[in-house]
Short mmCIF file of C-alpha atoms in Angstrom, two decimals:
data_model
loop_
_atom_site.label_atom_id
_atom_site.label_comp_id
_atom_site.label_asym_id
_atom_site.label_seq_id
_atom_site.Cartn_x
_atom_site.Cartn_y
_atom_site.Cartn_z
CA MET A 1 304.98 156.85 7.58
CA ASN A 2 306.45 153.25 5.95
CA ILE A 3 306.25 152.70 2.73
CA ASN A 4 305.15 149.24 2.24
CA LEU A 5 302.07 146.78 0.72
CA THR A 6 299.55 149.56 1.07
CA LEU A 7 301.48 151.35 -1.77
CA ILE A 8 300.74 148.50 -4.25
CA ALA A 9 296.97 147.57 -2.43
CA GLN A 10 296.04 151.01 -3.59
CA LEU A 11 297.84 151.01 -7.05
CA LEU A 12 295.66 147.68 -7.37
CA SER A 13 292.19 149.94 -6.22
CA PHE A 14 292.60 152.55 -8.19
CA ALA A 15 292.96 150.31 -11.14
CA VAL A 16 289.69 149.01 -10.71
CA PHE A 17 288.71 152.32 -10.00
CA VAL A 18 289.35 153.73 -12.69
CA TRP A 19 288.42 150.89 -14.52
CA PHE A 20 284.43 150.63 -13.32
CA THR A 21 284.37 154.73 -13.18
CA MET A 22 285.35 154.20 -17.28
CA LYS A 23 282.72 151.27 -18.12
CA TYR A 24 279.92 151.56 -15.71
CA VAL A 25 279.76 155.51 -14.44
CA TRP A 26 281.07 157.64 -17.27
CA PRO A 27 279.45 156.71 -20.54
CA PRO A 28 275.91 156.55 -19.69
CA LEU A 29 276.18 159.96 -17.66
CA VAL A 30 277.82 161.58 -20.54
CA LYS A 31 275.13 159.77 -23.06
CA ALA A 32 272.25 161.14 -21.06
CA MET A 33 273.61 164.66 -20.66
CA ASP A 34 274.54 164.62 -24.47
CA GLU A 35 270.33 163.49 -24.91
CA ARG A 36 269.13 166.23 -23.26
CA LYS A 37 271.54 168.48 -24.71
CA ALA A 38 270.06 167.25 -28.14
CA ARG A 39 266.58 167.73 -26.90
CA ILE A 40 266.54 171.08 -25.49
CA ALA A 41 267.97 172.26 -28.40
CA GLU A 42 265.77 170.31 -30.71
CA GLY A 43 263.23 172.60 -28.39
CA LEU A 44 264.49 176.03 -29.10
CA ALA A 45 264.64 175.41 -32.70
CA SER A 46 261.62 174.19 -33.15
CA ALA A 47 260.17 177.22 -30.86
CA GLU A 48 261.97 179.16 -32.52
CA ARG A 49 260.32 178.06 -36.18
CA GLY A 50 257.55 178.35 -34.79
CA LYS A 51 257.43 181.71 -33.84
CA HIS A 52 258.17 182.42 -37.38
CA GLU A 53 255.88 180.31 -38.76
CA GLN A 54 253.31 182.42 -36.60
CA GLU A 55 254.98 185.70 -37.81
CA LEU A 56 254.43 184.42 -41.41
CA ALA A 57 251.03 183.32 -40.93
CA GLU A 58 250.29 187.02 -39.50
CA LYS A 59 251.89 188.71 -42.35
CA ARG A 60 250.09 186.29 -44.55
CA ALA A 61 246.89 187.07 -42.78
CA LYS A 62 247.27 191.13 -42.63
CA ASP A 63 248.61 190.91 -46.61
CA THR A 64 245.47 188.46 -47.55
CA LEU A 65 242.73 191.16 -45.47
CA HIS A 66 244.42 193.80 -47.33
CA GLN A 67 243.87 192.70 -50.57
CA ALA A 68 240.11 191.73 -49.45
CA LYS A 69 239.59 195.49 -48.77
CA LEU A 70 241.37 196.26 -52.15
CA GLN A 71 239.03 194.09 -53.97
CA ALA A 72 236.24 194.98 -52.06
CA ALA A 73 237.23 198.53 -53.13
CA GLU A 74 237.42 197.39 -56.57
CA ILE A 75 234.04 196.38 -56.51
CA LYS A 76 232.93 199.28 -55.34
CA ALA A 77 234.15 201.02 -57.72
CA ASN A 78 233.40 199.15 -60.34
CA ALA A 79 229.58 199.17 -59.13
CA GLU A 80 229.56 202.83 -59.04
CA LYS A 81 230.48 203.12 -62.39
CA GLN A 82 228.60 200.21 -63.87
CA ALA A 83 225.37 201.97 -62.05
CA ALA A 84 226.30 205.68 -63.10
CA MET A 85 226.49 203.65 -66.79
CA ILE A 86 223.18 201.99 -66.56
CA VAL A 87 221.37 205.70 -65.75
CA GLU A 88 223.35 207.59 -68.42
CA GLU A 89 221.96 204.81 -70.88
CA ALA A 90 218.33 204.65 -69.76
CA ARG A 91 218.48 208.77 -69.69
CA ASP A 92 220.37 208.30 -73.24
CA LYS A 93 217.62 205.71 -74.33
CA ALA A 94 214.32 207.86 -73.00
CA LYS A 95 215.88 210.56 -74.66
CA GLU A 96 215.91 208.73 -78.01
CA GLU A 97 212.28 207.42 -77.19
CA GLY A 98 210.93 210.26 -76.32
CA GLY A 99 212.93 212.08 -79.88
CA ARG A 100 211.73 209.08 -81.95
CA GLN A 101 207.97 209.34 -80.48
CA LEU A 102 208.38 213.46 -81.40
CA THR A 103 209.36 212.82 -84.59
CA ALA A 104 206.41 210.40 -85.05
CA ALA A 105 203.82 212.64 -83.45
CA LYS A 106 205.50 215.46 -85.80
CA ALA A 107 204.72 212.90 -88.62
CA GLU A 108 201.41 212.19 -88.62
CA ILE A 109 200.61 215.89 -87.60
CA GLU A 110 201.74 216.55 -91.22
CA GLN A 111 200.30 213.56 -92.38
CA GLU A 112 196.84 214.63 -90.80
CA THR A 113 197.39 218.43 -92.22
CA ASN A 114 198.36 216.81 -95.77
CA LYS A 115 195.21 215.08 -95.41
CA ALA A 116 192.62 217.80 -94.03
CA ARG A 117 194.63 220.08 -96.93
CA GLU A 118 193.98 217.42 -99.15
CA ALA A 119 190.37 216.65 -98.21
CA LEU A 120 190.03 220.42 -97.99
CA ARG A 121 191.01 220.99 -101.53
CA THR A 122 189.19 218.27 -102.63
CA LYS A 123 186.45 220.22 -101.30
CA VAL A 124 187.70 223.70 -102.59
CA ALA A 125 187.51 222.25 -106.13
CA GLU A 126 184.06 220.59 -105.56
CA LEU A 127 182.99 223.88 -104.76
CA ALA A 128 184.25 225.37 -106.97
CA VAL A 129 182.85 223.21 -109.60
CA MET A 130 179.70 223.31 -107.90
CA GLY A 131 179.83 226.85 -109.16
CA ALA A 132 180.81 226.99 -111.76
CA GLU A 133 178.04 224.23 -112.70
CA LYS A 134 175.73 226.55 -110.28
CA ILE A 135 176.60 229.73 -112.60
CA LEU A 136 177.18 227.45 -116.26
CA ARG A 137 174.82 225.24 -115.79
CA LYS A 138 174.87 223.35 -119.07
CA GLU A 139 177.34 224.97 -120.81
CA ILE A 140 180.32 223.43 -118.52
CA ASP A 141 180.68 219.73 -119.03
CA ALA A 142 182.58 218.91 -115.91
CA ASP A 143 185.05 216.67 -117.56
CA ALA A 144 185.79 218.74 -120.32
CA HIS A 145 186.89 221.67 -117.93
CA LYS A 146 188.32 219.63 -115.55
CA ASP A 147 191.76 220.90 -115.84
CA ILE A 148 190.09 224.62 -115.62
CA VAL A 149 189.10 223.82 -112.40
CA GLU A 150 191.73 221.74 -110.75
CA SER A 151 193.88 224.90 -111.49
CA VAL A 152 191.47 226.93 -109.38
CA ALA A 153 191.48 224.27 -107.12
CA ASN A 154 195.46 224.54 -106.81
CA GLN A 155 195.19 227.94 -105.71
CA ILE A 156 193.43 227.92 -103.17
CA MET B 1 290.63 162.24 25.67
CA ALA B 2 293.81 163.22 24.71
CA GLY B 3 294.82 164.36 28.39
CA SER B 4 294.12 160.86 29.74
CA GLU B 5 296.90 160.59 32.32
CA THR B 6 298.99 157.78 30.61
CA LEU B 7 299.25 160.13 27.45
CA THR B 8 301.65 162.86 27.28
CA SER B 9 301.71 165.49 24.51
CA GLY B 10 304.24 163.66 21.88
CA GLU B 11 302.99 160.39 23.35
CA TYR B 12 299.35 161.74 22.16
CA ILE B 13 300.94 163.07 18.76
CA LYS B 14 302.10 160.20 17.56
CA HIS B 15 299.52 157.89 18.68
CA HIS B 16 297.67 159.59 16.12
CA LEU B 17 300.32 159.48 13.46
CA THR B 18 300.52 155.85 13.51
CA ASN B 19 299.04 153.48 10.87
CA LEU B 20 296.65 150.41 12.30
CA THR B 21 299.38 148.20 10.53
CA TYR B 22 299.13 144.41 9.83
CA GLY B 23 302.35 142.33 8.32
CA GLN B 24 305.30 140.26 8.73
CA PHE B 25 306.93 140.37 12.35
CA PRO B 26 310.92 139.90 12.06
CA ASP B 27 310.11 136.64 13.43
CA GLY B 28 308.14 135.51 10.70
CA HIS B 29 304.76 135.73 11.72
CA TRP B 30 301.86 137.74 10.56
CA GLY B 31 299.83 140.05 12.92
CA ILE B 32 298.81 143.95 13.78
CA ALA B 33 301.21 145.76 14.91
CA HIS B 34 301.18 147.65 18.47
CA SER B 35 303.44 149.91 18.37
CA ALA B 36 304.70 152.88 15.59
CA GLU B 37 308.55 151.11 16.15
CA GLN B 38 307.00 147.24 15.36
CA ALA B 39 305.27 148.78 12.52
CA LYS B 40 308.54 150.06 11.12
CA GLU B 41 310.68 146.86 11.73
CA MET B 42 307.93 144.76 9.58
CA GLY B 43 309.21 146.60 6.27
CA PHE B 44 307.60 146.76 3.35
CA TRP B 45 305.62 143.19 3.90
CA ALA B 46 303.28 145.28 5.98
CA ILE B 47 299.84 146.85 4.92
CA HIS B 48 297.67 149.87 6.45
CA VAL B 49 294.44 148.60 7.15
CA ASP B 50 293.09 151.46 8.54
CA SER B 51 294.23 153.79 4.86
CA MET B 52 292.99 150.70 3.02
CA PHE B 53 289.77 150.62 4.61
CA TRP B 54 288.91 154.11 4.23
CA SER B 55 290.50 154.79 1.05
CA LEU B 56 288.02 151.63 -0.10
CA SER B 57 284.81 152.45 1.20
CA LEU B 58 284.89 155.84 0.36
CA ALA B 59 285.40 154.35 -3.27
CA VAL B 60 282.68 152.42 -2.69
CA LEU B 61 280.72 155.26 -1.73
CA PHE B 62 281.79 157.28 -4.37
CA GLY B 63 281.67 154.17 -6.66
CA TYR B 64 277.77 153.49 -5.25
CA VAL B 65 276.39 157.19 -5.75
CA PHE B 66 277.52 157.52 -8.96
CA TYR B 67 276.72 154.55 -10.58
CA ARG B 68 273.03 154.59 -9.23
CA ALA B 69 272.83 157.76 -10.84
CA ALA B 70 274.37 156.56 -13.94
CA GLN B 71 271.99 153.96 -13.43
CA ASN B 72 268.67 156.24 -13.53
CA ALA B 73 270.62 158.56 -16.01
CA SER B 74 267.92 159.17 -18.49
CA ALA B 75 267.79 162.89 -20.56
CA GLY B 76 264.23 163.77 -19.19
CA ILE B 77 264.32 166.26 -15.85
CA PRO B 78 267.43 164.29 -13.93
CA SER B 79 266.27 164.33 -10.20
CA GLY B 80 268.79 165.96 -7.26
CA LEU B 81 271.09 163.00 -7.45
CA GLN B 82 271.24 162.71 -10.64
CA ASN B 83 271.82 166.41 -11.12
CA PHE B 84 275.06 166.83 -8.12
CA VAL B 85 276.52 163.49 -10.17
CA GLU B 86 276.12 165.30 -13.54
CA MET B 87 277.24 168.67 -12.33
CA MET B 88 280.29 167.11 -11.07
CA VAL B 89 280.91 165.21 -14.38
CA ASP B 90 280.35 168.38 -16.03
CA PHE B 91 282.73 170.09 -14.44
CA VAL B 92 285.39 167.41 -14.94
CA ASN B 93 284.46 167.25 -18.58
CA ASP B 94 284.47 170.68 -19.38
CA SER B 95 288.39 170.85 -17.32
CA VAL B 96 289.74 167.64 -19.68
CA ARG B 97 288.39 169.45 -22.73
CA GLY B 98 290.06 172.84 -21.27
CA SER B 99 293.31 170.94 -20.74
CA PHE B 100 293.68 168.22 -22.89
CA SER B 101 294.01 168.03 -26.82
CA GLY B 102 294.44 164.52 -27.38
CA LYS B 103 291.43 161.78 -27.88
CA ASN B 104 291.80 159.69 -25.61
CA ASP B 105 288.24 158.59 -23.79
CA MET B 106 289.93 157.03 -20.50
CA VAL B 107 291.37 160.61 -19.38
CA ALA B 108 288.08 161.98 -18.50
CA PRO B 109 286.81 159.40 -16.04
CA LEU B 110 290.35 159.05 -14.80
CA ALA B 111 290.10 162.66 -14.30
CA LEU B 112 286.43 161.79 -12.30
CA THR B 113 287.83 159.42 -10.05
CA VAL B 114 290.65 161.12 -9.37
CA PHE B 115 289.41 163.90 -8.33
CA ALA B 116 286.21 162.43 -6.41
CA TRP B 117 288.05 159.76 -4.39
CA VAL B 118 290.92 162.22 -3.64
CA PHE B 119 288.13 164.72 -2.51
CA LEU B 120 286.29 162.22 0.02
CA MET B 121 289.42 160.92 1.06
CA ASN B 122 290.71 164.55 1.96
CA MET B 123 287.64 165.14 3.78
CA MET B 124 288.17 162.06 6.35
CA ASP B 125 290.33 165.15 7.79
CA LEU B 126 287.38 167.36 8.46
CA VAL B 127 285.87 164.75 11.14
CA PRO B 128 286.77 165.92 14.54
CA VAL B 129 290.49 164.86 15.30
CA ASP B 130 289.55 161.76 17.98
CA LEU B 131 286.55 160.83 17.25
CA ILE B 132 286.69 157.62 14.88
CA PRO B 133 289.75 156.94 16.78
CA TYR B 134 288.05 157.16 20.10
CA ILE B 135 285.04 154.99 18.71
CA SER B 136 287.20 152.19 17.36
CA GLY B 137 289.41 152.51 20.46
CA VAL B 138 286.40 151.24 22.50
CA LEU B 139 285.64 148.58 19.96
CA GLY B 140 289.36 147.73 20.44
CA ILE B 141 291.22 148.63 17.59
CA HIS B 142 293.99 151.37 18.95
CA HIS B 143 295.69 152.62 15.81
CA MET B 144 292.95 154.65 13.94
CA LYS B 145 294.08 156.91 10.39
CA VAL B 146 291.14 158.14 9.03
CA VAL B 147 292.64 160.63 6.38
CA PRO B 148 294.06 158.08 4.19
CA THR B 149 296.06 161.09 1.64
CA THR B 150 297.95 161.43 4.69
CA ASP B 151 299.18 158.48 4.44
CA PRO B 152 302.48 158.48 1.22
CA ASN B 153 301.47 154.65 0.60
CA ILE B 154 297.85 156.19 -0.83
CA THR B 155 299.34 159.34 -2.63
CA PHE B 156 302.56 157.58 -4.33
CA ALA B 157 299.93 155.04 -5.50
CA LEU B 158 297.78 157.52 -6.91
CA ALA B 159 300.79 159.42 -8.53
CA LEU B 160 301.90 156.18 -9.72
CA GLY B 161 299.27 155.54 -11.35
CA VAL B 162 299.07 158.46 -13.28
CA PHE B 163 303.41 157.70 -13.93
CA GLY B 164 302.38 155.35 -15.05
CA LEU B 165 299.82 155.69 -17.39
CA ILE B 166 301.93 158.94 -18.92
CA LEU B 167 304.48 156.50 -19.81
CA TYR B 168 302.28 153.84 -21.31
CA TYR B 169 300.92 156.80 -23.50
CA SER B 170 303.45 158.42 -24.05
CA ILE B 171 305.07 155.66 -25.60
CA LYS B 172 302.25 154.45 -26.98
CA ILE B 173 301.70 157.99 -28.60
CA LYS B 174 305.11 158.56 -29.70
CA GLY B 175 306.46 155.04 -30.13
CA ALA B 176 309.50 154.26 -27.75
CA GLY B 177 312.29 155.94 -29.94
CA GLY B 178 310.35 159.57 -30.03
CA PHE B 179 309.86 158.69 -26.23
CA ILE B 180 313.58 158.35 -25.69
CA GLY B 181 314.48 161.13 -28.07
CA GLU B 182 312.49 163.51 -26.76
CA LEU B 183 314.47 162.38 -22.86
CA THR B 184 317.44 162.89 -24.63
CA GLY B 185 317.06 165.80 -27.77
CA MET B 186 316.11 168.44 -25.39
CA PRO B 187 316.68 171.19 -24.31
CA PHE B 188 319.93 171.31 -25.71
CA GLU B 189 319.95 170.59 -28.90
CA THR B 190 323.34 170.28 -31.40
CA LYS B 191 324.70 169.53 -35.08
CA ASN B 192 327.47 168.76 -33.67
CA PRO B 193 327.96 164.27 -33.82
CA LEU B 194 330.72 164.76 -31.36
CA LEU B 195 329.24 167.03 -29.00
CA LYS B 196 325.73 164.21 -29.63
CA PRO B 197 326.07 161.54 -26.48
CA PHE B 198 327.50 164.13 -24.36
CA PHE B 199 324.55 166.43 -24.69
CA ALA B 200 321.67 163.44 -24.62
CA VAL B 201 323.30 162.50 -20.83
CA ILE B 202 323.03 166.33 -20.00
CA ASN B 203 319.20 166.30 -21.38
CA LEU B 204 318.80 162.73 -20.68
CA ILE B 205 319.36 164.18 -16.74
CA LEU B 206 316.95 166.97 -16.92
CA GLU B 207 314.32 165.77 -18.62
CA GLY B 208 314.68 162.35 -16.27
CA VAL B 209 314.37 164.58 -13.23
CA ASN B 210 311.17 166.43 -15.48
CA LEU B 211 309.72 163.18 -15.74
CA ILE B 212 310.61 161.37 -11.80
CA ALA B 213 309.34 165.20 -10.43
CA LYS B 214 305.60 164.62 -11.98
CA PRO B 215 304.70 161.46 -9.59
CA VAL B 216 307.36 162.76 -7.06
CA SER B 217 305.35 166.11 -7.03
CA LEU B 218 301.73 165.40 -7.63
CA ALA B 219 302.07 162.62 -4.63
CA LEU B 220 304.17 164.62 -1.88
CA ARG B 221 302.04 167.88 -2.20
CA LEU B 222 299.10 165.97 -1.66
CA PHE B 223 300.70 164.32 1.43
CA GLY B 224 302.45 166.87 2.56
CA ASN B 225 299.44 169.18 2.40
CA MET B 226 297.18 167.38 4.57
CA TYR B 227 299.77 165.62 6.24
CA ALA B 228 300.18 169.52 7.72
CA GLY B 229 296.60 169.82 8.01
CA GLU B 230 295.86 166.93 10.46
CA MET B 231 298.95 168.05 12.06
CA ILE B 232 297.36 170.93 13.20
CA PHE B 233 294.18 169.35 13.81
CA ILE B 234 295.66 167.10 16.23
CA LEU B 235 298.09 170.19 17.74
CA ILE B 236 294.82 172.25 18.25
CA ALA B 237 293.13 169.06 19.59
CA VAL B 238 295.98 168.75 22.65
CA MET B 239 294.91 172.25 24.06
CA TYR B 240 291.67 170.60 24.61
CA SER B 241 293.54 169.16 27.42
CA ALA B 242 295.06 172.55 28.79
CA GLY B 243 292.21 173.74 30.91
CA TRP B 244 288.87 175.92 29.85
CA VAL B 245 290.22 178.65 28.74
CA LEU B 246 292.81 177.09 26.50
CA GLY B 247 289.80 174.58 25.29
CA ILE B 248 287.83 177.46 24.29
CA PHE B 249 289.97 179.09 22.40
CA GLY B 250 291.03 175.29 20.87
CA GLY B 251 287.43 175.09 19.88
CA VAL B 252 287.35 178.61 18.05
CA LEU B 253 291.05 177.69 16.09
CA GLN B 254 289.52 174.37 15.35
CA LEU B 255 286.06 175.45 13.50
CA GLY B 256 288.32 178.74 12.16
CA TRP B 257 290.98 176.00 10.27
CA ALA B 258 288.20 172.91 9.36
CA ILE B 259 286.42 176.42 7.88
CA PHE B 260 289.82 176.96 5.85
CA HIS B 261 290.45 173.52 5.30
CA ILE B 262 287.50 173.08 3.47
CA LEU B 263 289.19 175.03 0.43
CA ILE B 264 291.97 172.92 1.20
CA ILE B 265 290.88 169.89 0.58
CA THR B 266 288.94 170.94 -2.53
CA LEU B 267 292.07 172.61 -4.06
CA GLN B 268 293.84 169.18 -3.28
CA ALA B 269 292.04 167.20 -5.06
CA PHE B 270 291.27 170.16 -7.88
CA ILE B 271 295.11 170.03 -8.19
CA PHE B 272 295.76 166.80 -8.16
CA MET B 273 293.07 165.77 -11.23
CA THR B 274 294.05 169.03 -13.06
CA LEU B 275 297.83 167.81 -12.96
CA THR B 276 296.72 164.02 -14.25
CA ILE B 277 294.99 165.51 -16.90
CA VAL B 278 298.18 168.11 -18.16
CA TYR B 279 300.58 165.64 -17.55
CA LEU B 280 298.68 163.42 -19.83
CA ASP B 281 297.85 166.11 -22.52
CA MET B 282 302.43 166.13 -22.48
CA ALA B 283 302.00 162.75 -22.96
CA HIS B 284 300.09 162.53 -25.58
CA SER B 285 301.13 165.90 -27.46
CA GLU B 286 304.28 165.47 -29.76
CA HIS B 287 306.15 168.43 -28.35
CA HIS B 288 306.65 169.77 -24.65
#
């Protein structure tokens, strides 16, 4: 229990060991630990980022899908509308064509009728003239009494 | 062991409490003391070879293990040893961060050294008290105290080392004037110029005691705890010489005391480290 040189010797070794720890033990350990801490933090951050990105991508995919559905519906509606329009148009055209043909036919019929009437009238006039010729023979000149014959024919 | 016919219990205890001392005999020549009386006569010029041997061996062990871990330290996945060492470093670092507000790269390594070294030296207390002295006795060395922290030289050396740092940083941070001002200007303050010298003396006495108490309490607390613990181990060991029944009872006691002592060992190392940090923090801060 005597205080002696041991005190000095221990004091010196204490100084040496503190110096040793300070120089060779502490800094590399703390550096490695700090580095690992940084690395772990970075890893966690990037994992978080990845998760976030995935969420974004999912959302984007959903949006795109939704958009595509909308577009498809629109295209379908357009197509239906167009089809209806085409049918309508065709019907109109057909109706118009029918009408036109009908009119043409009517006109032709009328023309034919007129022609027939004209022919008939001419024939009747000829017949009348012929009859009058037969009756009057020499007294009536065909050219001199043409207007009379014509008025008769017109009245038929 | 303790019951050998040539030794009484008193002699046995005394034997266990005597360091292996190498020093200068009163007649001038150097050598190993053969008894406690001879060791006492050597006075200051003597060295406790056992204390120095064990404390240096443990310090080298600590230094080697931690140095190896530090050399292999990487930011990757730590191996078992590195894990343990990093745990210690983290623990000390947290303590320093919690108690030390200044900025000084020396405090944390100092705290680690103090903690690990004191812990290892205390741990020698768990080695059965007779084992190493018996082995060394067989080898021809008759005095062997294996727990360095039961030697006041060791604890006072650590405490004085810390004290030196307290003084150094007090003066470095606050300046010599500031440090003296702190010692004389508190706790009694006055504006009266006549009273000032009177108060300064009182303050110096109070603060001086406060200052000196730091290393003394640091050293004596550790020494007292470990010395008492060692003493109880020795007293329990004395029971082994008193027959079967007391021997078995002593065995149970020794086991119980050893288990309890694990707590004391760790606690004393932790207290020494924490107080070192706190004292240095005081030295770094402007006010108490």
